Coordinates of C-alpha atoms in Angstrom, one line a residue:
Chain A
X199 CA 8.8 80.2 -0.7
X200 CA 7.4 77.9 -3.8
X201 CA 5.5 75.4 -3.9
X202 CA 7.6 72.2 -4.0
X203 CA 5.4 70.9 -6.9
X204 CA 3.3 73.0 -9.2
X205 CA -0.3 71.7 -9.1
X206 CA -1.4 69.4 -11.5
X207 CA 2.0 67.2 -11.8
X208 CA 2.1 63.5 -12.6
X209 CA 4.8 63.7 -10.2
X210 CA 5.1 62.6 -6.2
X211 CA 2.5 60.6 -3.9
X212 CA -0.6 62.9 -4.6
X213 CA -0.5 62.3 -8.1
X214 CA -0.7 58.9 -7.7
X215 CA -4.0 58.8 -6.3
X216 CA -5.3 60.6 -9.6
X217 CA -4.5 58.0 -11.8
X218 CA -6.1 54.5 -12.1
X219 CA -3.1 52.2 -11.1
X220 CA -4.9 48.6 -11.0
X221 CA -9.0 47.7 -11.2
X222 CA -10.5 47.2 -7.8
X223 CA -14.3 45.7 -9.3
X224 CA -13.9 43.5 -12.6
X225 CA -15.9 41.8 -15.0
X226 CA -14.8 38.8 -17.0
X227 CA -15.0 38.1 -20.4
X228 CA -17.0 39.6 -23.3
X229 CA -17.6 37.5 -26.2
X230 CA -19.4 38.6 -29.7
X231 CA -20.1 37.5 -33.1
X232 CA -22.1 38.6 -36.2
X233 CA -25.0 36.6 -37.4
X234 CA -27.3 36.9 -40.1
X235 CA -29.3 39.7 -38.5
X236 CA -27.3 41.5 -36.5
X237 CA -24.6 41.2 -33.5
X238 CA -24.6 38.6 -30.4
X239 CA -22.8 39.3 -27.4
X240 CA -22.8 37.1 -24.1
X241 CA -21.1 38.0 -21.0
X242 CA -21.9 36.8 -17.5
X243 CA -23.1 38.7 -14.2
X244 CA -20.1 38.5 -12.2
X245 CA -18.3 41.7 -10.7
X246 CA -15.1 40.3 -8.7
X247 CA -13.4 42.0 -5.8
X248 CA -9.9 40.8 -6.2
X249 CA -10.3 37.5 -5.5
X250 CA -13.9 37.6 -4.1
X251 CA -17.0 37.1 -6.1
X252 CA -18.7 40.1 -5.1
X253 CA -21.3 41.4 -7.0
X254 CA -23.3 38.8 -8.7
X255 CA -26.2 40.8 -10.6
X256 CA -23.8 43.3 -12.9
X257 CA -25.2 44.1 -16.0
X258 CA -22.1 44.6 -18.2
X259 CA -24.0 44.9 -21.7
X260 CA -26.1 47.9 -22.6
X261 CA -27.6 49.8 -26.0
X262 CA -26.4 52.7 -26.5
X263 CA -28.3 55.2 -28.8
X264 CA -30.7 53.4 -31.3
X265 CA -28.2 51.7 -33.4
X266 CA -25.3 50.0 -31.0
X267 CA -24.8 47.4 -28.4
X268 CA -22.0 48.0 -25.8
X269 CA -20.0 45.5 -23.5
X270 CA -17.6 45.6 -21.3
X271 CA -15.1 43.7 -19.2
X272 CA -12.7 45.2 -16.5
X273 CA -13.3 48.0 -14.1
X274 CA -16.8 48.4 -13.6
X275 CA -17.1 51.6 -12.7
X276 CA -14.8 53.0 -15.6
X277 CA -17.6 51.2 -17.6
X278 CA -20.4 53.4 -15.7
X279 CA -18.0 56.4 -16.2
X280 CA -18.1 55.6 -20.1
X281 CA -22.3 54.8 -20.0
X282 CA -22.2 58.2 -19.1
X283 CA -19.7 60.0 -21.5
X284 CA -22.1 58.1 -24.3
X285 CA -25.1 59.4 -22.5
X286 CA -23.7 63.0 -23.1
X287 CA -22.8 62.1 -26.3
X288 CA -26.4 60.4 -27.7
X289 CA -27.9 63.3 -25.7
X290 CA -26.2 65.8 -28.0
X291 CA -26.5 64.5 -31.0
X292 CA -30.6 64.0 -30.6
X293 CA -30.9 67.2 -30.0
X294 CA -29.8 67.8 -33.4
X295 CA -33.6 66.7 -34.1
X296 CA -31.7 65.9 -37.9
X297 CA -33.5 62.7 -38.2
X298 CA -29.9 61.0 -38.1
X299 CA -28.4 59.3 -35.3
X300 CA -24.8 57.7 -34.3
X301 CA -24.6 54.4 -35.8
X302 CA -22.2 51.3 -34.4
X303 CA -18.7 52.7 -36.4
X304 CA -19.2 56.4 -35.1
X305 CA -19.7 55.3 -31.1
X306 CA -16.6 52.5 -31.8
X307 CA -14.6 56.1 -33.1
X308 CA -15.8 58.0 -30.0
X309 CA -14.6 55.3 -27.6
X310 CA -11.3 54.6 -29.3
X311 CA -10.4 58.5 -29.0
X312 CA -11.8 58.1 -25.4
X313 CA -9.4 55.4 -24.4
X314 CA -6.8 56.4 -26.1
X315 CA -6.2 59.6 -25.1
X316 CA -6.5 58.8 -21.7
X317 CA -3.8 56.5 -22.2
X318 CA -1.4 58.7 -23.1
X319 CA -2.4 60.6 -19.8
X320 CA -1.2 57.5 -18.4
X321 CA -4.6 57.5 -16.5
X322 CA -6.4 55.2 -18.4
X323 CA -9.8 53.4 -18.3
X324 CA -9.6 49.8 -17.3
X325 CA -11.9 48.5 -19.8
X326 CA -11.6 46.0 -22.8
X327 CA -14.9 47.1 -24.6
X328 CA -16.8 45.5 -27.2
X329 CA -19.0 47.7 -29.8
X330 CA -21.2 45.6 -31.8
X331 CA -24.3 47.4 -33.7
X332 CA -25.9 47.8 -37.2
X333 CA -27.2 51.0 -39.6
X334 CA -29.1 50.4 -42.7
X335 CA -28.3 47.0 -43.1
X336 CA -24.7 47.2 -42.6
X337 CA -23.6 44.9 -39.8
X338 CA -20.3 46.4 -37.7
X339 CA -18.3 44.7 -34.4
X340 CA -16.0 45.6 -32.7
X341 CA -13.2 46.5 -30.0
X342 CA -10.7 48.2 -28.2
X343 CA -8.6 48.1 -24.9
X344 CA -7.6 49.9 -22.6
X345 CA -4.2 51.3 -24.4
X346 CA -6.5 52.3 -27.5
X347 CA -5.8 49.2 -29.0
X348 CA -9.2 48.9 -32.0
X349 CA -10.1 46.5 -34.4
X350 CA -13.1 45.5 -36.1
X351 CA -14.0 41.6 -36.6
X352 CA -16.5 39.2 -37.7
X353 CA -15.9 38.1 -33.6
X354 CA -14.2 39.1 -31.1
X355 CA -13.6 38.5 -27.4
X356 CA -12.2 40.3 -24.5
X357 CA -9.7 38.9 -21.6
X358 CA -9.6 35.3 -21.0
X359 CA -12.2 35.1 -24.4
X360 CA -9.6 35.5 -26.7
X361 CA -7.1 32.6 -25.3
X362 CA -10.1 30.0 -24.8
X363 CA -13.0 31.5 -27.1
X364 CA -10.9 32.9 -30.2
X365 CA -9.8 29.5 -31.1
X366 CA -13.3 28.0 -31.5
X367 CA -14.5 31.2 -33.1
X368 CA -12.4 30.8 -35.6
X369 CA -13.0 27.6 -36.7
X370 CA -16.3 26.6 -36.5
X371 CA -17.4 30.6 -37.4
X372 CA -19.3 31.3 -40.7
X373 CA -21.5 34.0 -42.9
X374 CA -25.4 33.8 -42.2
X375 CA -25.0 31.5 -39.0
X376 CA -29.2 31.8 -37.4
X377 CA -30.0 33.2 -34.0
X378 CA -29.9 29.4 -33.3
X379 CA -26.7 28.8 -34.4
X380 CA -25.3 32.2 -33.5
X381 CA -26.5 31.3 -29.4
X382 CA -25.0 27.7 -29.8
X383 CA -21.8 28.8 -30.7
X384 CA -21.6 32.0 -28.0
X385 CA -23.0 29.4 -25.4
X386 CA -19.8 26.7 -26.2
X387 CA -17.1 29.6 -25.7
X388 CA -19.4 30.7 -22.6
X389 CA -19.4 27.2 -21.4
X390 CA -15.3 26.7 -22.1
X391 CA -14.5 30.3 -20.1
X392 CA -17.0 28.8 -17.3
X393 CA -15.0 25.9 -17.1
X394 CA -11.6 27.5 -17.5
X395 CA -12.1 31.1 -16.3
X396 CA -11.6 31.5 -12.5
X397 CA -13.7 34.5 -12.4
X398 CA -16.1 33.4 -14.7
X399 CA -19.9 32.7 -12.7
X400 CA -22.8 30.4 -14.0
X401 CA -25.0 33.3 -15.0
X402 CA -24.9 34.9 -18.1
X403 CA -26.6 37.3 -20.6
X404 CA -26.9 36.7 -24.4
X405 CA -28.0 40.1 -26.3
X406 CA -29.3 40.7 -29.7
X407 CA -29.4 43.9 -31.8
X408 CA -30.6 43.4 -35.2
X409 CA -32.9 46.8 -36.9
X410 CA -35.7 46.5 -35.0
X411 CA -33.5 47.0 -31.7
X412 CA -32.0 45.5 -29.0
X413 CA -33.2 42.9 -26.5
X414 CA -31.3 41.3 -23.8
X415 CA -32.3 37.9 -21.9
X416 CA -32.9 37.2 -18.6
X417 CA -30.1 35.8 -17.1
X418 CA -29.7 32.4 -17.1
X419 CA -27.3 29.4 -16.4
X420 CA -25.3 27.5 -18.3
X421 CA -25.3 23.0 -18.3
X422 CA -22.1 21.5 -17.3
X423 CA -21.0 18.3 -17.7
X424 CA -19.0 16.7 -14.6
X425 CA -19.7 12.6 -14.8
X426 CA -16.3 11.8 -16.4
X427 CA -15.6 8.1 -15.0
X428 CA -12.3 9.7 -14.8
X429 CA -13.1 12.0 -12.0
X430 CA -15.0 9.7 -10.1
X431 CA -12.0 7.7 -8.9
X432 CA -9.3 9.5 -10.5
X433 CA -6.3 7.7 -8.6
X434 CA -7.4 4.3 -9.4
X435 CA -4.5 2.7 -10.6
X436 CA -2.5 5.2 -9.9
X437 CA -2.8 4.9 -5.7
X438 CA -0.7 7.6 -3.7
X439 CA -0.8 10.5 -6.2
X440 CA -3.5 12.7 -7.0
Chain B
X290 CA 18.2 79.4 3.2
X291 CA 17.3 78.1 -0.1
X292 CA 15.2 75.3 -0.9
X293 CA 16.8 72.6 -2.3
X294 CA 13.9 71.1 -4.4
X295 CA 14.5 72.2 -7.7
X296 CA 10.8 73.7 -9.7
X297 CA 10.5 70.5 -12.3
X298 CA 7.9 71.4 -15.1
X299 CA 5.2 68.4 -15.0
X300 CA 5.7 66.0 -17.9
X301 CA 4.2 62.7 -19.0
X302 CA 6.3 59.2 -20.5
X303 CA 7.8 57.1 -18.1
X304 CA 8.4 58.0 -14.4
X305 CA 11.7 56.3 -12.9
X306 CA 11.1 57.3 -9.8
X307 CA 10.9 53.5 -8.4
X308 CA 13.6 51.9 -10.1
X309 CA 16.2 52.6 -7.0
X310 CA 13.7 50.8 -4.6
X311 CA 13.6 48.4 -7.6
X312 CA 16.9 47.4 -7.5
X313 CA 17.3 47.5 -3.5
X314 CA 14.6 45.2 -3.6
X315 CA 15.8 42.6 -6.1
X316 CA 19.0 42.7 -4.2
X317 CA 17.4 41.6 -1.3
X318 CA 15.8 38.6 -3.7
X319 CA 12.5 40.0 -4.0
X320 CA 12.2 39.9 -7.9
X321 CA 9.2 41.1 -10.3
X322 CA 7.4 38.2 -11.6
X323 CA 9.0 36.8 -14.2
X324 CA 7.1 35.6 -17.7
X325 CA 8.3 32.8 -19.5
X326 CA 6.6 31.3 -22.8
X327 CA 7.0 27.4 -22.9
X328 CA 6.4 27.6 -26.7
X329 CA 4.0 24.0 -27.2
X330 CA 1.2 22.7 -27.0
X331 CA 1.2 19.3 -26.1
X332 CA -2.0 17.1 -25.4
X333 CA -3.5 13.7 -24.0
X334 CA -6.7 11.7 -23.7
X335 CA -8.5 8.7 -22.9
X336 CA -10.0 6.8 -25.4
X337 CA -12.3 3.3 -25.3
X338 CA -8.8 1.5 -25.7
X339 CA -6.1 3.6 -23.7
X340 CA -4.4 6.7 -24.6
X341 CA -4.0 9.5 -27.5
X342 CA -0.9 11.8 -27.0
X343 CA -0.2 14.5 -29.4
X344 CA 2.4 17.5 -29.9
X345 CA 3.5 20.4 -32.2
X346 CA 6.5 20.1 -33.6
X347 CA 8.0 23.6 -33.3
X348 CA 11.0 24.4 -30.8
X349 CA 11.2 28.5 -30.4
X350 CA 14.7 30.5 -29.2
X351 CA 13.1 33.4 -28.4
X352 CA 11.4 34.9 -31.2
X353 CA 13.0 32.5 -33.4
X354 CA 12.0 29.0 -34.8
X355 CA 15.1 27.3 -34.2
X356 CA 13.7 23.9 -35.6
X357 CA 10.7 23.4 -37.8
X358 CA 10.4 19.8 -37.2
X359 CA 11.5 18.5 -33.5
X360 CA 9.9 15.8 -31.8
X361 CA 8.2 16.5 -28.5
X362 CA 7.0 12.7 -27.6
X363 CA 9.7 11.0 -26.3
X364 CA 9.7 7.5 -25.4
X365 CA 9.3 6.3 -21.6
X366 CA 9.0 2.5 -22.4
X367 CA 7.4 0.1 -24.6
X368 CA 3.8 1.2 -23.4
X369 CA 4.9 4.2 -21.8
X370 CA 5.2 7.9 -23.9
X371 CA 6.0 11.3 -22.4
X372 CA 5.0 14.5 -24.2
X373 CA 7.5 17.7 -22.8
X374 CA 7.4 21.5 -22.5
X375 CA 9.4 23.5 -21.2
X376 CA 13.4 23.9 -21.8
X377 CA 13.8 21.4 -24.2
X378 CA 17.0 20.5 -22.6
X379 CA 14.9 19.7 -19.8
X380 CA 12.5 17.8 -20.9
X381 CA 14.9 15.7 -22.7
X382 CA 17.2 15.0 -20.3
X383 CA 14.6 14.1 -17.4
X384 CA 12.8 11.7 -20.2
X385 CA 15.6 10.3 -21.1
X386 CA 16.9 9.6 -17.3
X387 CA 13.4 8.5 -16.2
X388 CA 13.3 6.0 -19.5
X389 CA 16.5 4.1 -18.2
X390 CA 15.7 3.9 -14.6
X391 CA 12.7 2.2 -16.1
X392 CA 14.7 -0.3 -18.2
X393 CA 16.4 -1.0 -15.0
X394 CA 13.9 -1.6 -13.4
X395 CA 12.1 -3.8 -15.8
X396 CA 15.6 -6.0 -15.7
X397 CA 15.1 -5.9 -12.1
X398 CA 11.4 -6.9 -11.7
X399 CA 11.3 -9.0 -15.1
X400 CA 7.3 -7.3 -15.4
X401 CA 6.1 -4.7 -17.8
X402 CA 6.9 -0.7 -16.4
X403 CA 3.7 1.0 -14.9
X404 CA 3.1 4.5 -15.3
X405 CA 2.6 5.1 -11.8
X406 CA 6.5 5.0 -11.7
X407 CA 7.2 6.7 -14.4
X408 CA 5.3 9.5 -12.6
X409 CA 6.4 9.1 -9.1
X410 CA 10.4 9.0 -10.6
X411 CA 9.4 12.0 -12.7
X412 CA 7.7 14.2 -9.8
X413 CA 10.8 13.1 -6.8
X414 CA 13.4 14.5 -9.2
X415 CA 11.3 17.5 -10.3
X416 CA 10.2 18.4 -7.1
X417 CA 13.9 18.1 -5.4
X418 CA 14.9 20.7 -8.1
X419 CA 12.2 22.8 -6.8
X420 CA 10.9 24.4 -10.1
X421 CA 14.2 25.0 -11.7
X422 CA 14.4 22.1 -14.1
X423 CA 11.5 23.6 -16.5
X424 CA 9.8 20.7 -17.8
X425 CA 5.6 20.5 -17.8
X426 CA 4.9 17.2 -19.1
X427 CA 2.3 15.2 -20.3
X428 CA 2.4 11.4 -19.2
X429 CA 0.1 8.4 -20.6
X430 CA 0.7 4.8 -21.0
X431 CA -1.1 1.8 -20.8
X432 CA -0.2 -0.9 -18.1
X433 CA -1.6 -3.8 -16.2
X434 CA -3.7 -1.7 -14.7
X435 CA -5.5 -0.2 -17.2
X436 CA -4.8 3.3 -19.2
X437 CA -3.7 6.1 -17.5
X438 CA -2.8 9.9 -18.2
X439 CA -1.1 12.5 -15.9
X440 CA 0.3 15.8 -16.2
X441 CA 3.8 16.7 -13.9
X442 CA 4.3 20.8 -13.6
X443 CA 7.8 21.9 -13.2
X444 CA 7.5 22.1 -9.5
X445 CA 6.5 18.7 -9.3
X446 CA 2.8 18.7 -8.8
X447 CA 0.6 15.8 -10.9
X448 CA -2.8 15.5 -11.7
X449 CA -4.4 12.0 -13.0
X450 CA -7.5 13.4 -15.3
X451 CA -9.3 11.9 -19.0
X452 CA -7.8 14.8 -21.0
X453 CA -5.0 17.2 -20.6
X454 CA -2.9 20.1 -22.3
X455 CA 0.1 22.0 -21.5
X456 CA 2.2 24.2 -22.8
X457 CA 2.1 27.8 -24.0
X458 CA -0.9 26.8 -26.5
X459 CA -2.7 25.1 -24.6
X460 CA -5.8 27.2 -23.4
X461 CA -6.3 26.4 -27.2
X462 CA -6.4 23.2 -27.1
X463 CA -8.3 22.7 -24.1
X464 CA -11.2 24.4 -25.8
X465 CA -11.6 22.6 -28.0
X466 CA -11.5 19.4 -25.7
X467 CA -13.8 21.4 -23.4
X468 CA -16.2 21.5 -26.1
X469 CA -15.9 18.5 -27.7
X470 CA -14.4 15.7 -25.3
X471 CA -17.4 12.8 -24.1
X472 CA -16.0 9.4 -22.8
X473 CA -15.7 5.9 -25.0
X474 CA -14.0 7.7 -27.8
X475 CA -13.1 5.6 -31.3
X476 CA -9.3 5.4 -31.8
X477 CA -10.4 7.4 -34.9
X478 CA -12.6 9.8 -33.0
X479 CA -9.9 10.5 -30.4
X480 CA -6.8 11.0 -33.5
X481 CA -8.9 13.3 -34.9
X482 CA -10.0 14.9 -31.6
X483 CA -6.4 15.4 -30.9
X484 CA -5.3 16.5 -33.8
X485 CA -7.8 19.1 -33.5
X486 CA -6.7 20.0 -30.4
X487 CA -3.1 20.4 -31.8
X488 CA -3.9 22.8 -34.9
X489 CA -6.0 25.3 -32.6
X490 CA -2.9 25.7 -30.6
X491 CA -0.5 25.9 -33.8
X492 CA -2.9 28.1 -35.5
X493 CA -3.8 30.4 -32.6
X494 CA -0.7 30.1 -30.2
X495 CA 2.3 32.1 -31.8
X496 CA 4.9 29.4 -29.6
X497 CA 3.2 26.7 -31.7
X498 CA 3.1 25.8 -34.9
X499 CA 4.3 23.2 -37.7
X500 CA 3.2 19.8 -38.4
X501 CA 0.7 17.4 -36.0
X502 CA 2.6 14.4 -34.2
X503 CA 0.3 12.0 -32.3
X504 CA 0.9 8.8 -30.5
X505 CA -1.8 6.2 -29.8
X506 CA -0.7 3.6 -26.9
X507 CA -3.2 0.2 -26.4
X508 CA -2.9 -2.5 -24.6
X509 CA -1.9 -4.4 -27.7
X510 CA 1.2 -1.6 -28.4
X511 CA 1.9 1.0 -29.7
X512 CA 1.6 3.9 -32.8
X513 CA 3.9 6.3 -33.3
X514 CA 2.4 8.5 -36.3
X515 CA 5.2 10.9 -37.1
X516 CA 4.1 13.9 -38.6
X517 CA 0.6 12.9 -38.9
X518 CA -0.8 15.8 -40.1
X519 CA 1.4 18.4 -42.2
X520 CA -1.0 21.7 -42.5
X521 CA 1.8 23.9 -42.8
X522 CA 3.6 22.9 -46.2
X523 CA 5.9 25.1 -47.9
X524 CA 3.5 26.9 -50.1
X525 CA 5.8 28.4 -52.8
X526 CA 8.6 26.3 -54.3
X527 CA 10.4 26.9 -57.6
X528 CA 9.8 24.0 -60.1
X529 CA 12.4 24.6 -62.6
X530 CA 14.7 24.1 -58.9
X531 CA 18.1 26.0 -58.5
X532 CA 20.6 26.5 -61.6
X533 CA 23.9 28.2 -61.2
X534 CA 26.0 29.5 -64.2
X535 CA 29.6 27.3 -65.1
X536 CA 32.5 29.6 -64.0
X537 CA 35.4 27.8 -64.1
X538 CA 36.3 25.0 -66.6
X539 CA 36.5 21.2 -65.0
X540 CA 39.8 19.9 -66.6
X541 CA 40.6 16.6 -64.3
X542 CA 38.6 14.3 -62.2
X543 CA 40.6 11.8 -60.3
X544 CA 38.9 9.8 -57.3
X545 CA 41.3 8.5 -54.5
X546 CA 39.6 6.5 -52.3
X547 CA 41.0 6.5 -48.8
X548 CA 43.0 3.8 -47.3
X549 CA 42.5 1.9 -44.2
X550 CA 45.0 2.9 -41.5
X551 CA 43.7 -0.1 -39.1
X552 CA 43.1 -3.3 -39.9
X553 CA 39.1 -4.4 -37.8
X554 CA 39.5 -8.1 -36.7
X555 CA 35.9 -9.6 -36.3
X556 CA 35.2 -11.9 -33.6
X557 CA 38.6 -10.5 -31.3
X558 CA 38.6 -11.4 -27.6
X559 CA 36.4 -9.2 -25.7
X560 CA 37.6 -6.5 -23.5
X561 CA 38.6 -7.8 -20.0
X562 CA 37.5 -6.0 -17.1

């Protein structure tokens, strides 16, 4: 007698639980931009459980190799799986001992292969991932999605980012903005998502790479601004609706 | 005995092994969520004096402009303006109903319409159609009471708040009145803040787009500023215009003009009921 099904189909019940069908842990938005040293990227601690805030200390930002800044939104742990495919990869290419190393555009290659492929597996990694690094002086950001989706920008957001974030990044955007500036700027969009974003929490994490490497701030919260005389009484004149 | 599972080699693309439950499902009225662009963005806000509205002024079929130029604020009353997205059918036809149950009930009252029931005649009839007449609409006037702005979602929920948006683009507009709204606002301050608001939906919303209409209500009256801010002009046009080559010669021109078949008698008796 033969098997009903031969073994590694992408047919029946069992092959369903071999393939990512929706994200279980997610994180919110990423949002970057270029500045005149390097790449900013703020995105906040928050890991949701469906509809539950669960996890409230996730770091969803880390360097990767000397040269690159990696951060992610969606499934969490397809963003640990990825840490670790990048692990192997920075691991193999020191070991070349060639005095080169993977700058921002080759990792940002890597990952789009990565995704895509998997894709077309139709098992893919539930990640919207930002890559934002620079080599030699040459400043490089940018993304791709979970269908293999890439692009490189001057700024870029992931998930609810690019509806609420995009718009502002494109306007009030520009060549050489400071570290200042640059934080300003990622701390409006940051305040809008918080606002606007129901998975969005009020602790977040700007980080920096420029030549000398990458730091990342301690997490910290954001000012919001509820005294609108508006809200205080906001059926007056208007008694019996709300 | 044989089996009858036939040996299927395992290959990717699209699986249709749920459709049948699929359709026995939406059978039973259990349908997959369905996604509908409202193609707008339309916004409000409270200003020192009383109330900005603005709107795009594009009107989508689908993938398709169908009019470049349509206006979305539609009058309510005198002091009274209402900003629509959704079926345009919709919104037009409840604005329009709404506007003259309020002139009939101006006659009624003899006093200035409120915009209390503007909204309360707005949300009964969208609520009683429980979702299905698809108009999201911004409300703001200024009455006796004061200056007030509302949104009414299709299902007939309102909220009363300082600044709104609705409409496909308007997660772009409200950042940039999240990032840039504060209270006591110029008239000048607030056009421009609207307008604002407007072009980062028509430039960032692919349902939006066109020219900037924006209407300013006071206690003192009203503004309507059609088209007050074109960014979207017609960038190549030819200057010599359109020439077409003389085919056939032009022998005759004789104008009749037409004759009257009825003779109009002014100042007749009026029709008797």
């Amino acid at each position: 007698m033969a098997s009903k099904q031969p073994e590694n189909s992408l047919l029946g019940p069992e092959a369903d639980s071999q393939r990512t069908l929706y994200p279980n842990v997610t994180g919110t938005s990423v949002v970057a931009l270029k500045y005149k040293d390097g790449i900013l990227m703020a995105a906040d601690m928050g890991g949701s459980y469906g509809s539950t805030l669960r996890y409230k200390n996730v770091e969803r930002m880390k360097a990767i190799g000397k040269h690159s800044l990696l951060g992610a939104s969606g499934e969490i742990s397809d963003f640990q799986e990825i840490l670790r495919y990048l692990d192997d990869l920075i691991l193999y290419d020191n070991m070349w001992d060639d005095g080169n190393s993977l700058g921002p555009k080759e990792v940002h290659n890597y990952l789009t292969r990565l995704m895509y492929n998997r894709r077309n597996k139709f098992n893919p990694l539930w990640n919207s991932l930002v890559l934002g690094g620079i080599k030699n002086g040459e400043k490089y950001l940018g993304t791709v999605s979970m269908i293999g989706v890439n692009f490189e920008d001057d700024h870029v957001a992931t998930g609810f980012g690019n509806h609420l974030a995009r718009p502002i990044l494109r306007q009030e955007w520009h060549e050489n903005l400071s570290f200042e500036d640059g934080v300003r700027l990622l701390e409006k969009c940051m305040r809008v998502l918080l606002y606007r974003d129901r998975s969005a929490i009020n602790k977040l994490q700007i980080a920096k790479i420029t030549e000398e490497g990458m730091t990342i701030s301690q997490p910290y919260s954001l000012k919001t601004y509820w005294e609108f005389s508006a809200f205080e009484n906001p059926t007056q004149g208007a008694v019996g609706s709300w | 005995m044989s089996k009858s599972v036939i040996e299927v080699p395992p290959k990717g693309g699209f699986s249709f092994d749920l459709c049948k439950r699929n359709e026995l499902l939406a059978k039973k009225g259990v349908n997959p969520p369905s996604f509908r662009k409202t193609g707008t963005t339309i916004v409000g806000l409270i200003f020192q004096d009383g109330v900005i509205l603005g709107a795009d002024t594009r009107a989508t079929e689908g993938p398709i402009v169908c009019d470049k130029n349509c206006e979305k604020i539609h009058y309510m009353a005198p002091n009274i303006y209402c900003c629509g997205a959704g079926t345009a059918a919709d919104t037009e036809a409840v604005t329009d109903m709404v506007s003259s149950q309020l002139q009939l009930h101006r006659y009624h009252t003899g006093r200035e319409s409120r915009v209390v029931t503007a909204l309360t005649l707005l949300k009964r009839h969208l609520f009683n159609y429980q979702g299905y007449v698809s108009a999201a609409l911004v409300l703001g006037g200024v009455d006796v009471t004061g200056p007030h702005l509302h949104t009414i979602y299709p299902h007939g929920s309102t909220d009363t708040l300082p600044f709104a948006t609705m409409g496909s683009g308007s997660l772009a507009a409200m950042a940039v009145f999240e990032s840039k709204y504060k209270e006591g606002l110029t008239r000048n301050e607030g056009i421009e803040l609207v307008t604002e608001a407007i072009c980062s939906g028509i430039f960032n919303d692919l349902g939006s787009g066109s020219n900037v209409d924006v209407c300013v209500i006071t206690k003192g009256g009203k503004e309507y500023l059609r088209n007050h801010l074109q960014p979207n002009p017609r960038t190549y046009t030819s200057t010599k215009g359109y020439s077409f080559p003389k085919k056939t010669e032009v022998l005759l021109t004789k104008i009749i003009p037409l004759k009257e078949k009825v003779e109009i008698i002014e100042g007749g008796d009026a029709m008797e009921e």
